[in-house]
Protein backbone atom coordinates (compact mmCIF):
# COMPACT_ATOMS: atom_id res chain seq x y z
CA UNK A 1 0.00 0.00 0.00
CA UNK A 2 1.17 3.54 -0.75
CA UNK A 3 2.64 5.28 2.31
CA UNK A 4 0.12 8.14 1.89
CA UNK A 5 -2.84 5.83 1.13
CA UNK A 6 -5.40 7.84 -0.90
CA UNK A 7 -3.76 11.26 -0.54
CA UNK A 8 -2.92 13.17 -3.71
CA UNK A 9 0.04 15.39 -4.51
CA UNK A 10 -1.05 19.04 -4.59
CA UNK A 11 0.17 22.61 -4.92
CA UNK A 12 -1.21 26.05 -5.69
CA UNK A 13 -2.12 26.85 -9.30
CA UNK A 14 1.47 27.38 -10.50
CA UNK A 15 3.70 24.54 -9.36
CA UNK A 16 6.54 25.72 -11.61
CA UNK A 17 7.00 29.08 -9.86
CA UNK A 18 10.45 29.66 -8.36
CA UNK A 19 10.87 30.61 -4.71
CA UNK A 20 7.21 30.35 -3.70
CA UNK A 21 5.11 29.94 -0.56
CA UNK A 22 1.77 28.19 -0.40
CA UNK A 23 -0.75 28.05 2.44
CA UNK A 24 -2.92 24.94 2.59
CA UNK A 25 -5.87 24.12 4.81
CA UNK A 26 -8.26 21.26 5.42
CA UNK A 27 -10.60 20.22 8.22
CA UNK A 28 -11.34 16.89 9.86
CA UNK A 29 -13.67 15.42 12.47
CA UNK A 30 -12.88 12.56 14.80
CA UNK A 31 -15.51 10.17 16.17
CA UNK A 32 -13.37 9.78 19.29
CA UNK A 33 -10.04 11.10 20.44
CA UNK A 34 -7.31 8.72 19.28
CA UNK A 35 -4.46 7.48 21.43
CA UNK A 36 -2.05 8.52 18.64
CA UNK A 37 -2.60 11.04 15.85
CA UNK A 38 0.17 11.17 13.27
CA UNK A 39 0.85 13.11 10.09
CA UNK A 40 2.96 11.91 7.19
CA UNK A 41 4.14 14.81 5.07
CA UNK A 42 6.44 15.40 2.13
CA UNK A 43 7.06 18.81 0.63
CA UNK A 44 9.72 20.28 -1.55
CA UNK A 45 11.41 21.73 0.75
CA UNK A 46 10.23 23.45 3.96
CA UNK A 47 6.98 23.45 5.87
CA UNK A 48 5.21 24.46 9.07
CA UNK A 49 2.18 22.52 10.33
CA UNK A 50 -0.56 23.92 12.55
CA UNK A 51 -3.24 21.86 14.28
CA UNK A 52 -6.01 24.08 15.64
CA UNK A 53 -3.50 26.94 15.76
CA UNK A 54 -0.73 25.00 17.52
CA UNK A 55 2.60 24.90 15.68
CA UNK A 56 3.96 21.39 15.31
CA UNK A 57 7.77 21.22 15.48
CA UNK A 58 9.14 20.40 12.03
CA UNK A 59 12.25 20.86 9.97
CA UNK A 60 13.47 21.79 6.55
CA UNK A 61 15.07 19.06 4.58
CA UNK A 62 17.09 18.05 1.58
CA UNK A 63 14.94 16.95 -1.34
CA UNK A 64 15.81 15.70 -4.77
CA UNK A 65 13.62 14.76 -7.76
CA UNK A 66 15.07 11.25 -7.76
CA UNK A 67 14.78 10.75 -3.99
CA UNK A 68 11.75 12.04 -2.08
CA UNK A 69 11.53 11.91 1.70
CA UNK A 70 8.64 12.14 4.12
CA UNK A 71 8.39 12.97 7.81
CA UNK A 72 6.04 11.26 10.23
CA UNK A 73 5.05 13.64 13.00
CA UNK A 74 3.11 12.81 16.17
CA UNK A 75 0.42 15.37 16.97
CA UNK A 76 -0.30 15.94 20.67
CA UNK A 77 -3.86 14.75 21.25
CA UNK A 78 -4.48 17.57 23.75
CA UNK A 79 -4.48 19.92 20.73
CA UNK A 80 -7.60 18.21 19.37
CA UNK A 81 -11.09 19.49 20.03
CA UNK A 82 -14.56 18.03 19.86
CA UNK A 83 -16.14 18.56 16.45
CA UNK A 84 -14.13 20.02 13.63
CA UNK A 85 -10.34 20.35 13.69
CA UNK A 86 -8.18 22.60 11.51
CA UNK A 87 -5.04 21.32 9.77
CA UNK A 88 -3.07 24.18 8.16
CA UNK A 89 0.27 23.90 6.39
CA UNK A 90 2.62 26.63 5.19
CA UNK A 91 4.90 25.16 2.54
CA UNK A 92 7.88 26.64 0.74
CA UNK A 93 9.27 25.48 -2.57
CA UNK A 94 12.57 26.81 -3.84
CA UNK A 95 12.20 25.13 -7.25
CA UNK A 96 15.79 26.07 -8.05
CA UNK A 97 19.13 24.38 -7.38
CA UNK A 98 21.12 24.87 -4.17
CA UNK A 99 23.23 22.61 -1.97
CA UNK A 100 20.07 21.15 -0.32
CA UNK A 101 17.66 21.07 -3.24
CA UNK A 102 17.72 20.02 -6.86
CA UNK A 103 15.11 21.62 -9.04
CA UNK A 104 12.81 18.94 -10.30
CA UNK A 105 9.43 18.95 -11.91
CA UNK A 106 7.82 21.63 -9.77
CA UNK A 107 6.52 22.32 -6.29
CA UNK A 108 4.55 19.67 -4.49
CA UNK A 109 2.99 18.73 -1.17
CA UNK A 110 1.42 15.48 -0.05
CA UNK A 111 0.17 14.60 3.42
CA UNK A 112 -1.92 11.98 5.20
CA UNK A 113 -3.38 12.00 8.69
CA UNK A 114 -3.73 8.80 10.75
CA UNK A 115 -5.66 8.16 13.97
CA UNK A 116 -4.42 5.05 15.77
CA UNK A 117 -2.77 3.94 12.49
CA UNK A 118 -6.02 4.28 10.52
CA UNK A 119 -6.04 6.64 7.54
CA UNK A 120 -8.56 9.45 8.08
CA UNK A 121 -7.60 12.28 5.74
CA UNK A 122 -5.20 13.16 2.97
CA UNK A 123 -4.28 16.02 0.70
CA UNK A 124 -6.53 16.28 -2.31
CA UNK A 125 -9.81 17.77 -3.50
CA UNK A 126 -10.82 18.95 -0.02
CA UNK A 127 -7.62 20.91 0.52
CA UNK A 128 -7.79 24.64 -0.15
CA UNK A 129 -4.82 26.90 -0.83
CA UNK A 130 -3.60 30.45 -1.28
CA UNK A 131 -0.45 32.49 -1.65
CA UNK A 132 0.16 34.53 1.49
CA UNK A 133 0.45 38.27 0.97
CA UNK A 134 3.19 38.72 3.57
CA UNK A 135 5.76 36.68 1.64
CA UNK A 136 7.37 38.11 -1.46
CA UNK A 137 8.14 35.29 -3.86
CA UNK A 138 9.59 34.75 -7.31
CA UNK A 139 13.03 34.64 -8.90
CA UNK A 140 13.66 38.39 -8.39
CA UNK A 141 14.49 37.93 -4.70
CA UNK A 142 18.24 38.17 -4.13
CA UNK A 143 20.30 35.11 -3.32
CA UNK A 144 22.08 34.79 0.03
CA UNK A 145 24.71 32.90 -1.93
CA UNK A 146 24.18 30.54 -4.82
CA UNK A 147 24.66 27.45 -2.60
CA UNK A 148 22.29 28.78 0.08
CA UNK A 149 19.59 30.07 -2.26
CA UNK A 150 17.10 32.89 -1.73
CA UNK A 151 16.67 35.33 1.13
CA UNK A 152 13.26 35.68 2.74
CA UNK A 153 11.21 38.83 2.27
CA UNK A 154 8.38 38.90 4.75
CA UNK A 155 6.19 41.83 5.71
CA UNK A 156 4.77 41.14 9.17
CA UNK A 157 2.17 43.87 8.58
CA UNK A 158 0.25 41.21 6.66
CA UNK A 159 0.46 38.61 9.43
CA UNK A 160 -3.15 37.70 10.10
CA UNK A 161 -2.90 34.35 11.88
CA UNK A 162 -4.34 32.75 8.75
CA UNK A 163 -3.89 29.26 10.25
CA UNK A 164 -6.52 30.07 12.93
CA UNK A 165 -9.19 31.08 10.44
CA UNK A 166 -11.56 29.06 8.28
CA UNK A 167 -10.89 30.05 4.66
CA UNK A 168 -13.41 27.77 2.94
CA UNK A 169 -15.57 30.77 1.95
CA UNK A 170 -12.70 33.20 1.39
CA UNK A 171 -12.50 34.22 -2.31
CA UNK A 172 -8.71 34.56 -2.04
CA UNK A 173 -8.50 30.81 -1.43
CA UNK A 174 -9.25 28.06 -3.95
CA UNK A 175 -9.08 24.30 -4.28
CA UNK A 176 -5.55 22.97 -4.44
CA UNK A 177 -4.36 21.79 -7.83
CA UNK A 178 -4.00 18.01 -8.05
CA UNK A 179 -0.64 17.06 -9.60
CA UNK A 180 0.07 13.85 -11.45
CA UNK A 181 3.08 12.55 -9.48
CA UNK A 182 4.11 9.05 -8.67
CA UNK A 183 7.16 9.10 -6.39
CA UNK A 184 8.68 6.51 -4.16
CA UNK A 185 8.99 8.07 -0.70
CA UNK A 186 11.61 7.24 1.90
CA UNK A 187 11.28 7.90 5.64
CA UNK A 188 13.59 10.61 6.91
JSON list of C-alpha atoms in Angstrom, two decimals:
[
{"chain": "A", "resi": 1, "resn": "UNK", "atom": "CA", "xyz": [0.00, 0.00, 0.00]},
{"chain": "A", "resi": 2, "resn": "UNK", "atom": "CA", "xyz": [1.17, 3.54, -0.75]},
{"chain": "A", "resi": 3, "resn": "UNK", "atom": "CA", "xyz": [2.64, 5.28, 2.31]},
{"chain": "A", "resi": 4, "resn": "UNK", "atom": "CA", "xyz": [0.12, 8.14, 1.89]},
{"chain": "A", "resi": 5, "resn": "UNK", "atom": "CA", "xyz": [-2.84, 5.83, 1.13]},
{"chain": "A", "resi": 6, "resn": "UNK", "atom": "CA", "xyz": [-5.40, 7.84, -0.90]},
{"chain": "A", "resi": 7, "resn": "UNK", "atom": "CA", "xyz": [-3.76, 11.26, -0.54]},
{"chain": "A", "resi": 8, "resn": "UNK", "atom": "CA", "xyz": [-2.92, 13.17, -3.71]},
{"chain": "A", "resi": 9, "resn": "UNK", "atom": "CA", "xyz": [0.04, 15.39, -4.51]},
{"chain": "A", "resi": 10, "resn": "UNK", "atom": "CA", "xyz": [-1.05, 19.04, -4.59]},
{"chain": "A", "resi": 11, "resn": "UNK", "atom": "CA", "xyz": [0.17, 22.61, -4.92]},
{"chain": "A", "resi": 12, "resn": "UNK", "atom": "CA", "xyz": [-1.21, 26.05, -5.69]},
{"chain": "A", "resi": 13, "resn": "UNK", "atom": "CA", "xyz": [-2.12, 26.85, -9.30]},
{"chain": "A", "resi": 14, "resn": "UNK", "atom": "CA", "xyz": [1.47, 27.38, -10.50]},
{"chain": "A", "resi": 15, "resn": "UNK", "atom": "CA", "xyz": [3.70, 24.54, -9.36]},
{"chain": "A", "resi": 16, "resn": "UNK", "atom": "CA", "xyz": [6.54, 25.72, -11.61]},
{"chain": "A", "resi": 17, "resn": "UNK", "atom": "CA", "xyz": [7.00, 29.08, -9.86]},
{"chain": "A", "resi": 18, "resn": "UNK", "atom": "CA", "xyz": [10.45, 29.66, -8.36]},
{"chain": "A", "resi": 19, "resn": "UNK", "atom": "CA", "xyz": [10.87, 30.61, -4.71]},
{"chain": "A", "resi": 20, "resn": "UNK", "atom": "CA", "xyz": [7.21, 30.35, -3.70]},
{"chain": "A", "resi": 21, "resn": "UNK", "atom": "CA", "xyz": [5.11, 29.94, -0.56]},
{"chain": "A", "resi": 22, "resn": "UNK", "atom": "CA", "xyz": [1.77, 28.19, -0.40]},
{"chain": "A", "resi": 23, "resn": "UNK", "atom": "CA", "xyz": [-0.75, 28.05, 2.44]},
{"chain": "A", "resi": 24, "resn": "UNK", "atom": "CA", "xyz": [-2.92, 24.94, 2.59]},
{"chain": "A", "resi": 25, "resn": "UNK", "atom": "CA", "xyz": [-5.87, 24.12, 4.81]},
{"chain": "A", "resi": 26, "resn": "UNK", "atom": "CA", "xyz": [-8.26, 21.26, 5.42]},
{"chain": "A", "resi": 27, "resn": "UNK", "atom": "CA", "xyz": [-10.60, 20.22, 8.22]},
{"chain": "A", "resi": 28, "resn": "UNK", "atom": "CA", "xyz": [-11.34, 16.89, 9.86]},
{"chain": "A", "resi": 29, "resn": "UNK", "atom": "CA", "xyz": [-13.67, 15.42, 12.47]},
{"chain": "A", "resi": 30, "resn": "UNK", "atom": "CA", "xyz": [-12.88, 12.56, 14.80]},
{"chain": "A", "resi": 31, "resn": "UNK", "atom": "CA", "xyz": [-15.51, 10.17, 16.17]},
{"chain": "A", "resi": 32, "resn": "UNK", "atom": "CA", "xyz": [-13.37, 9.78, 19.29]},
{"chain": "A", "resi": 33, "resn": "UNK", "atom": "CA", "xyz": [-10.04, 11.10, 20.44]},
{"chain": "A", "resi": 34, "resn": "UNK", "atom": "CA", "xyz": [-7.31, 8.72, 19.28]},
{"chain": "A", "resi": 35, "resn": "UNK", "atom": "CA", "xyz": [-4.46, 7.48, 21.43]},
{"chain": "A", "resi": 36, "resn": "UNK", "atom": "CA", "xyz": [-2.05, 8.52, 18.64]},
{"chain": "A", "resi": 37, "resn": "UNK", "atom": "CA", "xyz": [-2.60, 11.04, 15.85]},
{"chain": "A", "resi": 38, "resn": "UNK", "atom": "CA", "xyz": [0.17, 11.17, 13.27]},
{"chain": "A", "resi": 39, "resn": "UNK", "atom": "CA", "xyz": [0.85, 13.11, 10.09]},
{"chain": "A", "resi": 40, "resn": "UNK", "atom": "CA", "xyz": [2.96, 11.91, 7.19]},
{"chain": "A", "resi": 41, "resn": "UNK", "atom": "CA", "xyz": [4.14, 14.81, 5.07]},
{"chain": "A", "resi": 42, "resn": "UNK", "atom": "CA", "xyz": [6.44, 15.40, 2.13]},
{"chain": "A", "resi": 43, "resn": "UNK", "atom": "CA", "xyz": [7.06, 18.81, 0.63]},
{"chain": "A", "resi": 44, "resn": "UNK", "atom": "CA", "xyz": [9.72, 20.28, -1.55]},
{"chain": "A", "resi": 45, "resn": "UNK", "atom": "CA", "xyz": [11.41, 21.73, 0.75]},
{"chain": "A", "resi": 46, "resn": "UNK", "atom": "CA", "xyz": [10.23, 23.45, 3.96]},
{"chain": "A", "resi": 47, "resn": "UNK", "atom": "CA", "xyz": [6.98, 23.45, 5.87]},
{"chain": "A", "resi": 48, "resn": "UNK", "atom": "CA", "xyz": [5.21, 24.46, 9.07]},
{"chain": "A", "resi": 49, "resn": "UNK", "atom": "CA", "xyz": [2.18, 22.52, 10.33]},
{"chain": "A", "resi": 50, "resn": "UNK", "atom": "CA", "xyz": [-0.56, 23.92, 12.55]},
{"chain": "A", "resi": 51, "resn": "UNK", "atom": "CA", "xyz": [-3.24, 21.86, 14.28]},
{"chain": "A", "resi": 52, "resn": "UNK", "atom": "CA", "xyz": [-6.01, 24.08, 15.64]},
{"chain": "A", "resi": 53, "resn": "UNK", "atom": "CA", "xyz": [-3.50, 26.94, 15.76]},
{"chain": "A", "resi": 54, "resn": "UNK", "atom": "CA", "xyz": [-0.73, 25.00, 17.52]},
{"chain": "A", "resi": 55, "resn": "UNK", "atom": "CA", "xyz": [2.60, 24.90, 15.68]},
{"chain": "A", "resi": 56, "resn": "UNK", "atom": "CA", "xyz": [3.96, 21.39, 15.31]},
{"chain": "A", "resi": 57, "resn": "UNK", "atom": "CA", "xyz": [7.77, 21.22, 15.48]},
{"chain": "A", "resi": 58, "resn": "UNK", "atom": "CA", "xyz": [9.14, 20.40, 12.03]},
{"chain": "A", "resi": 59, "resn": "UNK", "atom": "CA", "xyz": [12.25, 20.86, 9.97]},
{"chain": "A", "resi": 60, "resn": "UNK", "atom": "CA", "xyz": [13.47, 21.79, 6.55]},
{"chain": "A", "resi": 61, "resn": "UNK", "atom": "CA", "xyz": [15.07, 19.06, 4.58]},
{"chain": "A", "resi": 62, "resn": "UNK", "atom": "CA", "xyz": [17.09, 18.05, 1.58]},
{"chain": "A", "resi": 63, "resn": "UNK", "atom": "CA", "xyz": [14.94, 16.95, -1.34]},
{"chain": "A", "resi": 64, "resn": "UNK", "atom": "CA", "xyz": [15.81, 15.70, -4.77]},
{"chain": "A", "resi": 65, "resn": "UNK", "atom": "CA", "xyz": [13.62, 14.76, -7.76]},
{"chain": "A", "resi": 66, "resn": "UNK", "atom": "CA", "xyz": [15.07, 11.25, -7.76]},
{"chain": "A", "resi": 67, "resn": "UNK", "atom": "CA", "xyz": [14.78, 10.75, -3.99]},
{"chain": "A", "resi": 68, "resn": "UNK", "atom": "CA", "xyz": [11.75, 12.04, -2.08]},
{"chain": "A", "resi": 69, "resn": "UNK", "atom": "CA", "xyz": [11.53, 11.91, 1.70]},
{"chain": "A", "resi": 70, "resn": "UNK", "atom": "CA", "xyz": [8.64, 12.14, 4.12]},
{"chain": "A", "resi": 71, "resn": "UNK", "atom": "CA", "xyz": [8.39, 12.97, 7.81]},
{"chain": "A", "resi": 72, "resn": "UNK", "atom": "CA", "xyz": [6.04, 11.26, 10.23]},
{"chain": "A", "resi": 73, "resn": "UNK", "atom": "CA", "xyz": [5.05, 13.64, 13.00]},
{"chain": "A", "resi": 74, "resn": "UNK", "atom": "CA", "xyz": [3.11, 12.81, 16.17]},
{"chain": "A", "resi": 75, "resn": "UNK", "atom": "CA", "xyz": [0.42, 15.37, 16.97]},
{"chain": "A", "resi": 76, "resn": "UNK", "atom": "CA", "xyz": [-0.30, 15.94, 20.67]},
{"chain": "A", "resi": 77, "resn": "UNK", "atom": "CA", "xyz": [-3.86, 14.75, 21.25]},
{"chain": "A", "resi": 78, "resn": "UNK", "atom": "CA", "xyz": [-4.48, 17.57, 23.75]},
{"chain": "A", "resi": 79, "resn": "UNK", "atom": "CA", "xyz": [-4.48, 19.92, 20.73]},
{"chain": "A", "resi": 80, "resn": "UNK", "atom": "CA", "xyz": [-7.60, 18.21, 19.37]},
{"chain": "A", "resi": 81, "resn": "UNK", "atom": "CA", "xyz": [-11.09, 19.49, 20.03]},
{"chain": "A", "resi": 82, "resn": "UNK", "atom": "CA", "xyz": [-14.56, 18.03, 19.86]},
{"chain": "A", "resi": 83, "resn": "UNK", "atom": "CA", "xyz": [-16.14, 18.56, 16.45]},
{"chain": "A", "resi": 84, "resn": "UNK", "atom": "CA", "xyz": [-14.13, 20.02, 13.63]},
{"chain": "A", "resi": 85, "resn": "UNK", "atom": "CA", "xyz": [-10.34, 20.35, 13.69]},
{"chain": "A", "resi": 86, "resn": "UNK", "atom": "CA", "xyz": [-8.18, 22.60, 11.51]},
{"chain": "A", "resi": 87, "resn": "UNK", "atom": "CA", "xyz": [-5.04, 21.32, 9.77]},
{"chain": "A", "resi": 88, "resn": "UNK", "atom": "CA", "xyz": [-3.07, 24.18, 8.16]},
{"chain": "A", "resi": 89, "resn": "UNK", "atom": "CA", "xyz": [0.27, 23.90, 6.39]},
{"chain": "A", "resi": 90, "resn": "UNK", "atom": "CA", "xyz": [2.62, 26.63, 5.19]},
{"chain": "A", "resi": 91, "resn": "UNK", "atom": "CA", "xyz": [4.90, 25.16, 2.54]},
{"chain": "A", "resi": 92, "resn": "UNK", "atom": "CA", "xyz": [7.88, 26.64, 0.74]},
{"chain": "A", "resi": 93, "resn": "UNK", "atom": "CA", "xyz": [9.27, 25.48, -2.57]},
{"chain": "A", "resi": 94, "resn": "UNK", "atom": "CA", "xyz": [12.57, 26.81, -3.84]},
{"chain": "A", "resi": 95, "resn": "UNK", "atom": "CA", "xyz": [12.20, 25.13, -7.25]},
{"chain": "A", "resi": 96, "resn": "UNK", "atom": "CA", "xyz": [15.79, 26.07, -8.05]},
{"chain": "A", "resi": 97, "resn": "UNK", "atom": "CA", "xyz": [19.13, 24.38, -7.38]},
{"chain": "A", "resi": 98, "resn": "UNK", "atom": "CA", "xyz": [21.12, 24.87, -4.17]},
{"chain": "A", "resi": 99, "resn": "UNK", "atom": "CA", "xyz": [23.23, 22.61, -1.97]},
{"chain": "A", "resi": 100, "resn": "UNK", "atom": "CA", "xyz": [20.07, 21.15, -0.32]},
{"chain": "A", "resi": 101, "resn": "UNK", "atom": "CA", "xyz": [17.66, 21.07, -3.24]},
{"chain": "A", "resi": 102, "resn": "UNK", "atom": "CA", "xyz": [17.72, 20.02, -6.86]},
{"chain": "A", "resi": 103, "resn": "UNK", "atom": "CA", "xyz": [15.11, 21.62, -9.04]},
{"chain": "A", "resi": 104, "resn": "UNK", "atom": "CA", "xyz": [12.81, 18.94, -10.30]},
{"chain": "A", "resi": 105, "resn": "UNK", "atom": "CA", "xyz": [9.43, 18.95, -11.91]},
{"chain": "A", "resi": 106, "resn": "UNK", "atom": "CA", "xyz": [7.82, 21.63, -9.77]},
{"chain": "A", "resi": 107, "resn": "UNK", "atom": "CA", "xyz": [6.52, 22.32, -6.29]},
{"chain": "A", "resi": 108, "resn": "UNK", "atom": "CA", "xyz": [4.55, 19.67, -4.49]},
{"chain": "A", "resi": 109, "resn": "UNK", "atom": "CA", "xyz": [2.99, 18.73, -1.17]},
{"chain": "A", "resi": 110, "resn": "UNK", "atom": "CA", "xyz": [1.42, 15.48, -0.05]},
{"chain": "A", "resi": 111, "resn": "UNK", "atom": "CA", "xyz": [0.17, 14.60, 3.42]},
{"chain": "A", "resi": 112, "resn": "UNK", "atom": "CA", "xyz": [-1.92, 11.98, 5.20]},
{"chain": "A", "resi": 113, "resn": "UNK", "atom": "CA", "xyz": [-3.38, 12.00, 8.69]},
{"chain": "A", "resi": 114, "resn": "UNK", "atom": "CA", "xyz": [-3.73, 8.80, 10.75]},
{"chain": "A", "resi": 115, "resn": "UNK", "atom": "CA", "xyz": [-5.66, 8.16, 13.97]},
{"chain": "A", "resi": 116, "resn": "UNK", "atom": "CA", "xyz": [-4.42, 5.05, 15.77]},
{"chain": "A", "resi": 117, "resn": "UNK", "atom": "CA", "xyz": [-2.77, 3.94, 12.49]},
{"chain": "A", "resi": 118, "resn": "UNK", "atom": "CA", "xyz": [-6.02, 4.28, 10.52]},
{"chain": "A", "resi": 119, "resn": "UNK", "atom": "CA", "xyz": [-6.04, 6.64, 7.54]},
{"chain": "A", "resi": 120, "resn": "UNK", "atom": "CA", "xyz": [-8.56, 9.45, 8.08]},
{"chain": "A", "resi": 121, "resn": "UNK", "atom": "CA", "xyz": [-7.60, 12.28, 5.74]},
{"chain": "A", "resi": 122, "resn": "UNK", "atom": "CA", "xyz": [-5.20, 13.16, 2.97]},
{"chain": "A", "resi": 123, "resn": "UNK", "atom": "CA", "xyz": [-4.28, 16.02, 0.70]},
{"chain": "A", "resi": 124, "resn": "UNK", "atom": "CA", "xyz": [-6.53, 16.28, -2.31]},
{"chain": "A", "resi": 125, "resn": "UNK", "atom": "CA", "xyz": [-9.81, 17.77, -3.50]},
{"chain": "A", "resi": 126, "resn": "UNK", "atom": "CA", "xyz": [-10.82, 18.95, -0.02]},
{"chain": "A", "resi": 127, "resn": "UNK", "atom": "CA", "xyz": [-7.62, 20.91, 0.52]},
{"chain": "A", "resi": 128, "resn": "UNK", "atom": "CA", "xyz": [-7.79, 24.64, -0.15]},
{"chain": "A", "resi": 129, "resn": "UNK", "atom": "CA", "xyz": [-4.82, 26.90, -0.83]},
{"chain": "A", "resi": 130, "resn": "UNK", "atom": "CA", "xyz": [-3.60, 30.45, -1.28]},
{"chain": "A", "resi": 131, "resn": "UNK", "atom": "CA", "xyz": [-0.45, 32.49, -1.65]},
{"chain": "A", "resi": 132, "resn": "UNK", "atom": "CA", "xyz": [0.16, 34.53, 1.49]},
{"chain": "A", "resi": 133, "resn": "UNK", "atom": "CA", "xyz": [0.45, 38.27, 0.97]},
{"chain": "A", "resi": 134, "resn": "UNK", "atom": "CA", "xyz": [3.19, 38.72, 3.57]},
{"chain": "A", "resi": 135, "resn": "UNK", "atom": "CA", "xyz": [5.76, 36.68, 1.64]},
{"chain": "A", "resi": 136, "resn": "UNK", "atom": "CA", "xyz": [7.37, 38.11, -1.46]},
{"chain": "A", "resi": 137, "resn": "UNK", "atom": "CA", "xyz": [8.14, 35.29, -3.86]},
{"chain": "A", "resi": 138, "resn": "UNK", "atom": "CA", "xyz": [9.59, 34.75, -7.31]},
{"chain": "A", "resi": 139, "resn": "UNK", "atom": "CA", "xyz": [13.03, 34.64, -8.90]},
{"chain": "A", "resi": 140, "resn": "UNK", "atom": "CA", "xyz": [13.66, 38.39, -8.39]},
{"chain": "A", "resi": 141, "resn": "UNK", "atom": "CA", "xyz": [14.49, 37.93, -4.70]},
{"chain": "A", "resi": 142, "resn": "UNK", "atom": "CA", "xyz": [18.24, 38.17, -4.13]},
{"chain": "A", "resi": 143, "resn": "UNK", "atom": "CA", "xyz": [20.30, 35.11, -3.32]},
{"chain": "A", "resi": 144, "resn": "UNK", "atom": "CA", "xyz": [22.08, 34.79, 0.03]},
{"chain": "A", "resi": 145, "resn": "UNK", "atom": "CA", "xyz": [24.71, 32.90, -1.93]},
{"chain": "A", "resi": 146, "resn": "UNK", "atom": "CA", "xyz": [24.18, 30.54, -4.82]},
{"chain": "A", "resi": 147, "resn": "UNK", "atom": "CA", "xyz": [24.66, 27.45, -2.60]},
{"chain": "A", "resi": 148, "resn": "UNK", "atom": "CA", "xyz": [22.29, 28.78, 0.08]},
{"chain": "A", "resi": 149, "resn": "UNK", "atom": "CA", "xyz": [19.59, 30.07, -2.26]},
{"chain": "A", "resi": 150, "resn": "UNK", "atom": "CA", "xyz": [17.10, 32.89, -1.73]},
{"chain": "A", "resi": 151, "resn": "UNK", "atom": "CA", "xyz": [16.67, 35.33, 1.13]},
{"chain": "A", "resi": 152, "resn": "UNK", "atom": "CA", "xyz": [13.26, 35.68, 2.74]},
{"chain": "A", "resi": 153, "resn": "UNK", "atom": "CA", "xyz": [11.21, 38.83, 2.27]},
{"chain": "A", "resi": 154, "resn": "UNK", "atom": "CA", "xyz": [8.38, 38.90, 4.75]},
{"chain": "A", "resi": 155, "resn": "UNK", "atom": "CA", "xyz": [6.19, 41.83, 5.71]},
{"chain": "A", "resi": 156, "resn": "UNK", "atom": "CA", "xyz": [4.77, 41.14, 9.17]},
{"chain": "A", "resi": 157, "resn": "UNK", "atom": "CA", "xyz": [2.17, 43.87, 8.58]},
{"chain": "A", "resi": 158, "resn": "UNK", "atom": "CA", "xyz": [0.25, 41.21, 6.66]},
{"chain": "A", "resi": 159, "resn": "UNK", "atom": "CA", "xyz": [0.46, 38.61, 9.43]},
{"chain": "A", "resi": 160, "resn": "UNK", "atom": "CA", "xyz": [-3.15, 37.70, 10.10]},
{"chain": "A", "resi": 161, "resn": "UNK", "atom": "CA", "xyz": [-2.90, 34.35, 11.88]},
{"chain": "A", "resi": 162, "resn": "UNK", "atom": "CA", "xyz": [-4.34, 32.75, 8.75]},
{"chain": "A", "resi": 163, "resn": "UNK", "atom": "CA", "xyz": [-3.89, 29.26, 10.25]},
{"chain": "A", "resi": 164, "resn": "UNK", "atom": "CA", "xyz": [-6.52, 30.07, 12.93]},
{"chain": "A", "resi": 165, "resn": "UNK", "atom": "CA", "xyz": [-9.19, 31.08, 10.44]},
{"chain": "A", "resi": 166, "resn": "UNK", "atom": "CA", "xyz": [-11.56, 29.06, 8.28]},
{"chain": "A", "resi": 167, "resn": "UNK", "atom": "CA", "xyz": [-10.89, 30.05, 4.66]},
{"chain": "A", "resi": 168, "resn": "UNK", "atom": "CA", "xyz": [-13.41, 27.77, 2.94]},
{"chain": "A", "resi": 169, "resn": "UNK", "atom": "CA", "xyz": [-15.57, 30.77, 1.95]},
{"chain": "A", "resi": 170, "resn": "UNK", "atom": "CA", "xyz": [-12.70, 33.20, 1.39]},
{"chain": "A", "resi": 171, "resn": "UNK", "atom": "CA", "xyz": [-12.50, 34.22, -2.31]},
{"chain": "A", "resi": 172, "resn": "UNK", "atom": "CA", "xyz": [-8.71, 34.56, -2.04]},
{"chain": "A", "resi": 173, "resn": "UNK", "atom": "CA", "xyz": [-8.50, 30.81, -1.43]},
{"chain": "A", "resi": 174, "resn": "UNK", "atom": "CA", "xyz": [-9.25, 28.06, -3.95]},
{"chain": "A", "resi": 175, "resn": "UNK", "atom": "CA", "xyz": [-9.08, 24.30, -4.28]},
{"chain": "A", "resi": 176, "resn": "UNK", "atom": "CA", "xyz": [-5.55, 22.97, -4.44]},
{"chain": "A", "resi": 177, "resn": "UNK", "atom": "CA", "xyz": [-4.36, 21.79, -7.83]},
{"chain": "A", "resi": 178, "resn": "UNK", "atom": "CA", "xyz": [-4.00, 18.01, -8.05]},
{"chain": "A", "resi": 179, "resn": "UNK", "atom": "CA", "xyz": [-0.64, 17.06, -9.60]},
{"chain": "A", "resi": 180, "resn": "UNK", "atom": "CA", "xyz": [0.07, 13.85, -11.45]},
{"chain": "A", "resi": 181, "resn": "UNK", "atom": "CA", "xyz": [3.08, 12.55, -9.48]},
{"chain": "A", "resi": 182, "resn": "UNK", "atom": "CA", "xyz": [4.11, 9.05, -8.67]},
{"chain": "A", "resi": 183, "resn": "UNK", "atom": "CA", "xyz": [7.16, 9.10, -6.39]},
{"chain": "A", "resi": 184, "resn": "UNK", "atom": "CA", "xyz": [8.68, 6.51, -4.16]},
{"chain": "A", "resi": 185, "resn": "UNK", "atom": "CA", "xyz": [8.99, 8.07, -0.70]},
{"chain": "A", "resi": 186, "resn": "UNK", "atom": "CA", "xyz": [11.61, 7.24, 1.90]},
{"chain": "A", "resi": 187, "resn": "UNK", "atom": "CA", "xyz": [11.28, 7.90, 5.64]},
{"chain": "A", "resi": 188, "resn": "UNK", "atom": "CA", "xyz": [13.59, 10.61, 6.91]}
]
